[in-house]
Tab-separated table of C-alpha atoms and ligand atoms in Angstrom:
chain	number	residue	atom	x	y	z
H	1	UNK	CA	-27.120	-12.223	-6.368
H	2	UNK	CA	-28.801	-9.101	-7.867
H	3	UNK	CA	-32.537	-9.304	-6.558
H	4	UNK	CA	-35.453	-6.883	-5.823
H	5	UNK	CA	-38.351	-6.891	-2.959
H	6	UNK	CA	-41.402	-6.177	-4.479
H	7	UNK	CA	-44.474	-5.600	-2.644
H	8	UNK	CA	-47.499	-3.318	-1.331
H	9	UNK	CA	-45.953	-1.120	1.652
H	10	UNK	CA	-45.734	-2.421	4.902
H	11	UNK	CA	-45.454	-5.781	3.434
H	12	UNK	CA	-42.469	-6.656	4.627
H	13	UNK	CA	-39.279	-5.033	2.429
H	14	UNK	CA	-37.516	-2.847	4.850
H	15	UNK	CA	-38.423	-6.297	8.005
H	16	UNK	CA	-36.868	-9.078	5.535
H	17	UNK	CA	-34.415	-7.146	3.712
H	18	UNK	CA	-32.603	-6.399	6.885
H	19	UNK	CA	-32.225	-10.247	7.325
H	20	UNK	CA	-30.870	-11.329	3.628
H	21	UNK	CA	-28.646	-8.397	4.108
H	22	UNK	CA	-27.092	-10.385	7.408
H	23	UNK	CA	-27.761	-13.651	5.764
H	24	UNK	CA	-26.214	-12.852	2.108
H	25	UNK	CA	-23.686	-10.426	2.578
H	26	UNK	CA	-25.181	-8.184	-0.304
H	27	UNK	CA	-25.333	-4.133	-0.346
H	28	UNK	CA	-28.813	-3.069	-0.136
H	29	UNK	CA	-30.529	0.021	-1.428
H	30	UNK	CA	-33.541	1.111	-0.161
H	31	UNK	CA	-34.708	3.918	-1.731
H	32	UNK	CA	-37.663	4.711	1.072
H	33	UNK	CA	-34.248	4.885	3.285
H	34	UNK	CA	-32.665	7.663	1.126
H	35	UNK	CA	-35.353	9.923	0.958
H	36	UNK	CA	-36.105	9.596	4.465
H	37	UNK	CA	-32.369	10.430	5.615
H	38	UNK	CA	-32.598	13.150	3.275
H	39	UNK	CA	-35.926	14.842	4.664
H	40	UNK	CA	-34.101	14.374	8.658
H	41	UNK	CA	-31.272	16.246	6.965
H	42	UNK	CA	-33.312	19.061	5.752
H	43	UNK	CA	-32.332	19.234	2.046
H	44	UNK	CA	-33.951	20.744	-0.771
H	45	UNK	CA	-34.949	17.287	-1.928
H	46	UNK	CA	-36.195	16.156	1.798
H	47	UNK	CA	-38.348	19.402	2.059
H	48	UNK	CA	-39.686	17.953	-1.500
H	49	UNK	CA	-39.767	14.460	-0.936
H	50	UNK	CA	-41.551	15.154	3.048
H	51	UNK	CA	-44.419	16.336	1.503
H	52	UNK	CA	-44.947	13.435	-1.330
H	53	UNK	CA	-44.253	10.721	1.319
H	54	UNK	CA	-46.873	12.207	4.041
H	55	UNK	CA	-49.388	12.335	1.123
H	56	UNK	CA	-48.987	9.024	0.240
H	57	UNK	CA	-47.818	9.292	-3.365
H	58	UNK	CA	-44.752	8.278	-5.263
H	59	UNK	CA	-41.375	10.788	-5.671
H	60	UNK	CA	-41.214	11.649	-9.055
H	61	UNK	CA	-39.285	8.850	-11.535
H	62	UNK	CA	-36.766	11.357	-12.574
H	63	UNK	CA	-35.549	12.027	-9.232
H	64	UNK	CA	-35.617	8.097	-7.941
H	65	UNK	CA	-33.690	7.654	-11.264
H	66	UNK	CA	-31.240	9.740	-10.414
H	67	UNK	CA	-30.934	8.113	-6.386
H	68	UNK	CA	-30.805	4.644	-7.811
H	69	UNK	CA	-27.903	5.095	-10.777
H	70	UNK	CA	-26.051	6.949	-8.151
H	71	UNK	CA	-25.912	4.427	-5.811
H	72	UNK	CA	-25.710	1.303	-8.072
H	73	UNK	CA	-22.978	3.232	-9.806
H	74	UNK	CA	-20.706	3.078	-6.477
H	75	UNK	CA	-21.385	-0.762	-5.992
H	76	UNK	CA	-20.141	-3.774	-7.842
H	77	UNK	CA	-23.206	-5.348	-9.243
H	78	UNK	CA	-21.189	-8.114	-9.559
H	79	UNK	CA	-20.900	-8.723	-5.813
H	80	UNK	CA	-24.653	-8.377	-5.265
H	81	UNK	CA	-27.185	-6.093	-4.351
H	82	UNK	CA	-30.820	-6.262	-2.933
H	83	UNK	CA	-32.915	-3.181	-3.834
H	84	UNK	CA	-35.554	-2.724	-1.459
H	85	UNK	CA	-38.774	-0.564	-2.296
H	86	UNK	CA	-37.585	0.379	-6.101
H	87	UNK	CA	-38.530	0.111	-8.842
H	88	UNK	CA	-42.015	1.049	-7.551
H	89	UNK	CA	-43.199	2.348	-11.455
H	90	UNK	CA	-42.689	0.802	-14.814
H	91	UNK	CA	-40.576	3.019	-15.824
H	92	UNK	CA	-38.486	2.719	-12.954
H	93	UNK	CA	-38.146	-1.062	-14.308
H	94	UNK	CA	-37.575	-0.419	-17.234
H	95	UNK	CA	-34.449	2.015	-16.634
H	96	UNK	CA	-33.134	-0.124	-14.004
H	97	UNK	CA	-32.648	-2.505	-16.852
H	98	UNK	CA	-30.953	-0.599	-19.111
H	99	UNK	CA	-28.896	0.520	-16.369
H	100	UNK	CA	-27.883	-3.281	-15.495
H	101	UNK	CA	-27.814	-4.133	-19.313
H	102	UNK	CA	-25.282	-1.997	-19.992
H	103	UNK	CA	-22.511	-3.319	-17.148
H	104	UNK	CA	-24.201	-7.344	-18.249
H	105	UNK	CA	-25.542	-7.934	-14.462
H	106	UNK	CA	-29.013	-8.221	-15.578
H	107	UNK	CA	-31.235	-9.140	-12.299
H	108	UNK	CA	-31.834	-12.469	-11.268
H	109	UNK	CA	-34.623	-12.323	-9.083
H	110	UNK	CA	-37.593	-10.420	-7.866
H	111	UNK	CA	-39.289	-11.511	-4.510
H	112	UNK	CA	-42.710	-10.447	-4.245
H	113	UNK	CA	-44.373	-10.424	-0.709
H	114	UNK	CA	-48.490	-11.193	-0.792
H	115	UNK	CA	-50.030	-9.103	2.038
H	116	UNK	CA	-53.403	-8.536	1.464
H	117	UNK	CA	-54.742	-4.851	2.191
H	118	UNK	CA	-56.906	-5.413	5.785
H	119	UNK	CA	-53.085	-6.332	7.166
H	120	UNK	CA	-51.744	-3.880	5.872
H	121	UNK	CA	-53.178	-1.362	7.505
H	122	UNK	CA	-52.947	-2.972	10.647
H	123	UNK	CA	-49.409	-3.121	10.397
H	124	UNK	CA	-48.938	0.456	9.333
H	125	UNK	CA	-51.089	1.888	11.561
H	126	UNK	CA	-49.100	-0.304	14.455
H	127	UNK	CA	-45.409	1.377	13.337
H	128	UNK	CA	-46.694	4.781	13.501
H	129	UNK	CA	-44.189	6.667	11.353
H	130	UNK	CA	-44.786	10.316	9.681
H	131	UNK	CA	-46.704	9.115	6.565
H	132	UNK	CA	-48.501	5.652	8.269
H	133	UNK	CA	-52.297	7.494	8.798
H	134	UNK	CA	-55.494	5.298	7.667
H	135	UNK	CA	-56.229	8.405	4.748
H	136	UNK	CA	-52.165	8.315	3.640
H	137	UNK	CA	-52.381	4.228	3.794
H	138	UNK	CA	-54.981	4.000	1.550
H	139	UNK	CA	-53.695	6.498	-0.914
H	140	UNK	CA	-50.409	4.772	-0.700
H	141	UNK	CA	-52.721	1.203	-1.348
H	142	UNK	CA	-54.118	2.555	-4.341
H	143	UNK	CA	-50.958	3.975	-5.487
H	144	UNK	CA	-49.476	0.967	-5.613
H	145	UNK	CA	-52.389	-0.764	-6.991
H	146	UNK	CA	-52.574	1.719	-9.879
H	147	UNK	CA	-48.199	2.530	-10.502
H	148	UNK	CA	-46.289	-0.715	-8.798
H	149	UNK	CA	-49.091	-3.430	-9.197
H	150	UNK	CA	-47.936	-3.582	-13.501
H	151	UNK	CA	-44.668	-4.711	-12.088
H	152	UNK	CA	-45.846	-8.117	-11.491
H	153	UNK	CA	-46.589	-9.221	-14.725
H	154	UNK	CA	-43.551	-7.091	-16.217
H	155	UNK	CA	-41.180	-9.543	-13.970
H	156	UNK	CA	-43.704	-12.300	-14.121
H	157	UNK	CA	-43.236	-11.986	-18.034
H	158	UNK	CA	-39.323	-12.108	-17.790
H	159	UNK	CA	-39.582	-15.559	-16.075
H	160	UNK	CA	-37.597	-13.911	-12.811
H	161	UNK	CA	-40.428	-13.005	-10.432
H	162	UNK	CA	-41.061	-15.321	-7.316
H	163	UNK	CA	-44.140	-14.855	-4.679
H	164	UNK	CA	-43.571	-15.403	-1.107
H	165	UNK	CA	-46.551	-15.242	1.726
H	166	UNK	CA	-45.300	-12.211	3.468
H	167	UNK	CA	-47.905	-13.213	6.363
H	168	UNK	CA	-47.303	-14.896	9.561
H	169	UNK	CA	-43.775	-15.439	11.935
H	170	UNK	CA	-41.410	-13.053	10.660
H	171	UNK	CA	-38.469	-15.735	11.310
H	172	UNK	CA	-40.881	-18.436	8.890
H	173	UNK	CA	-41.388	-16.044	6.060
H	174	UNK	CA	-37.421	-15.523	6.123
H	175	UNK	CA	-36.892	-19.128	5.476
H	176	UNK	CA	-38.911	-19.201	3.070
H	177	UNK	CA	-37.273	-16.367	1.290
H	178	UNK	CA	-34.155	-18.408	1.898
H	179	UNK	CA	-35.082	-21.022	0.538
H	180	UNK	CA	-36.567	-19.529	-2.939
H	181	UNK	CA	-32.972	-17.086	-3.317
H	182	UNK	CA	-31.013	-20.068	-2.810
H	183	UNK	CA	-33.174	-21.543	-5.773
H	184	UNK	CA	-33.203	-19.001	-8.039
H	185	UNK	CA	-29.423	-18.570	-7.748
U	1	B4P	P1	-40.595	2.454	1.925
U	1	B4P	O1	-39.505	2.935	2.784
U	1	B4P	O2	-40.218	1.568	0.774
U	1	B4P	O3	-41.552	1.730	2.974
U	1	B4P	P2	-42.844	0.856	3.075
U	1	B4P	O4	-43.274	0.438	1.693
U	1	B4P	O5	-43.810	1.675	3.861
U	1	B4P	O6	-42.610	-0.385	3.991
U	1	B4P	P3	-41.980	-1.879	3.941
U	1	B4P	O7	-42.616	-2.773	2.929
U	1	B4P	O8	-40.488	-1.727	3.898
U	1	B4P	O9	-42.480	-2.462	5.332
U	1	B4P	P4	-41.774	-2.752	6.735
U	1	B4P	O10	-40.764	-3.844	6.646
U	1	B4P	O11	-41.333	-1.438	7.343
U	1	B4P	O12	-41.378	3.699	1.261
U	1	B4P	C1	-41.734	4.910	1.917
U	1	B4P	C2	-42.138	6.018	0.920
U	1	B4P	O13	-40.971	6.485	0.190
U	1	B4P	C3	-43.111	5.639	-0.214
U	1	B4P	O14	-44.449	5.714	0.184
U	1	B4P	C4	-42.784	6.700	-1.293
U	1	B4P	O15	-43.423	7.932	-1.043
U	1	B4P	C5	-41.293	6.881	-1.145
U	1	B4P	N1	-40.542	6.014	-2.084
U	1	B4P	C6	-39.674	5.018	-1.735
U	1	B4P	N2	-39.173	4.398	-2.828
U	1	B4P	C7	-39.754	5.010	-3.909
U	1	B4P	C8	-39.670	4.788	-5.322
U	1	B4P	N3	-38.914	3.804	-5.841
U	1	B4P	N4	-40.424	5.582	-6.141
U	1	B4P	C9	-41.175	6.569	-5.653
U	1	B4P	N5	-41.310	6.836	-4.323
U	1	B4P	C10	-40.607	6.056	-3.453
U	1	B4P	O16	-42.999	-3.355	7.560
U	1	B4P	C11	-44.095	-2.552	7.959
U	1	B4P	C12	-44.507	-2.869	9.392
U	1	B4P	O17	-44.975	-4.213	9.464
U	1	B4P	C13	-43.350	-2.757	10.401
U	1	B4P	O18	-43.846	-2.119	11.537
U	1	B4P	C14	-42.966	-4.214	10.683
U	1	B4P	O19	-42.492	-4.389	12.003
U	1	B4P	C15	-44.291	-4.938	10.476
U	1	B4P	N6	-44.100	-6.309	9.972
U	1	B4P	C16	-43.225	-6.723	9.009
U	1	B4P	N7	-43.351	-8.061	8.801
U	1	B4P	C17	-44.361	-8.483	9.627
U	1	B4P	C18	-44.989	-9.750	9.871
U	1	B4P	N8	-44.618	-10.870	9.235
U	1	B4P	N9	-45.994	-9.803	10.768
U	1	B4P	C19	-46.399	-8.699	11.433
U	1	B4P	N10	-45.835	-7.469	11.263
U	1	B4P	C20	-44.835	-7.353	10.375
């Protein structure tokens, strides 16, 4: 199983993910993860990436590009993976299938959780992390509207992308999720 979570932030990646990780046995990347390890360890890429994320925007492509081959590169994408929170760009999407072209693991499914933006920011404003402030939540809204948003019909277009109410009992939506990964697989 080689799928992605696809969705607005604070719609539900990182909350779900955690449970088809348990459920599914697969690795999972989460590329919000890395960067935030990375800014509590005080790198040159954390002091970078700290100021990006607490704005609200996106880390630049190349340097996502370079996280994400580095990390698929020390799994078996054979085994599985769920890749939580990337690709967030279209070009992101479109390197991450060239990279899984070239080892014939193409992926099989995209979930996409439908939160719409008043819950959102109820949510984010709730979990109170570094970059979850109303003027950083609706940058990072718009962001995705404007960057992540194309994604949709790019996986949409490829026949792989499935939508999942990402609203409601958190226990629910995971069936549901379930229920369409045990489908598409
Ligand atoms: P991420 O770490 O991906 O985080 P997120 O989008 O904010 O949240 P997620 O959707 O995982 O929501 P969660 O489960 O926590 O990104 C952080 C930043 O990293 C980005 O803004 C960007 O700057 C950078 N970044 C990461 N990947 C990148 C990439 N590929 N390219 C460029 N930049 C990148 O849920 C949110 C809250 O809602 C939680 O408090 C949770 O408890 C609650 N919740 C979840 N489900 C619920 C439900 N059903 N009902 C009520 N509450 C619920």
């Amino acid at each position: 199983m080689r799928i992605v979570l696809l969705g607005a932030p604070g719609s539900g990646k990182g909350t779900q993910g955690e449970k088809i990780v348990d459920s599914f046995g697969v690795a999972h990347i989460s590329t919000g993860d890395v960067l935030r390890a990375e800014v509590a360890a005080g790198s040159p890429l954390g002091i970078q990436a700290k100021q990006i994320m607490d704005a609200g925007g996106l880390v630049p492509d190349e340097i996502i590009l370079g996280i994400a081959r580095e990390r698929i590169g020390q799994l078996d994408p054979a085994k599985g993976f769920m890749l939580d929170g990337f690709p967030r760009t279209l070009p992101q999407a479109v390197a991450l299938d060239a990279m899984l072209d070239e080892v014939d693991q193409p992926l099989d499914c995209i979930v996409l959780f439908d939160v719409d933006d008043k819950e959102i920011m109820t949510r984010l404003l709730a979990r109170k992390r570094a970059d979850d402030n109303e003027d950083t939540i609706r940058t990072r809204l718009q962001v995705y509207s404007d960057q992540t948003a194309p994604l949709i019909s790019y996986y949409r277009d490829q026949g792989k992308l499935r939508v999942v109410k990402g609203v409601g009992d958190v226990d629910e939506i995971f069936e549901t999720i379930r229920g369409v990964l045990e489908d598409a697989i």
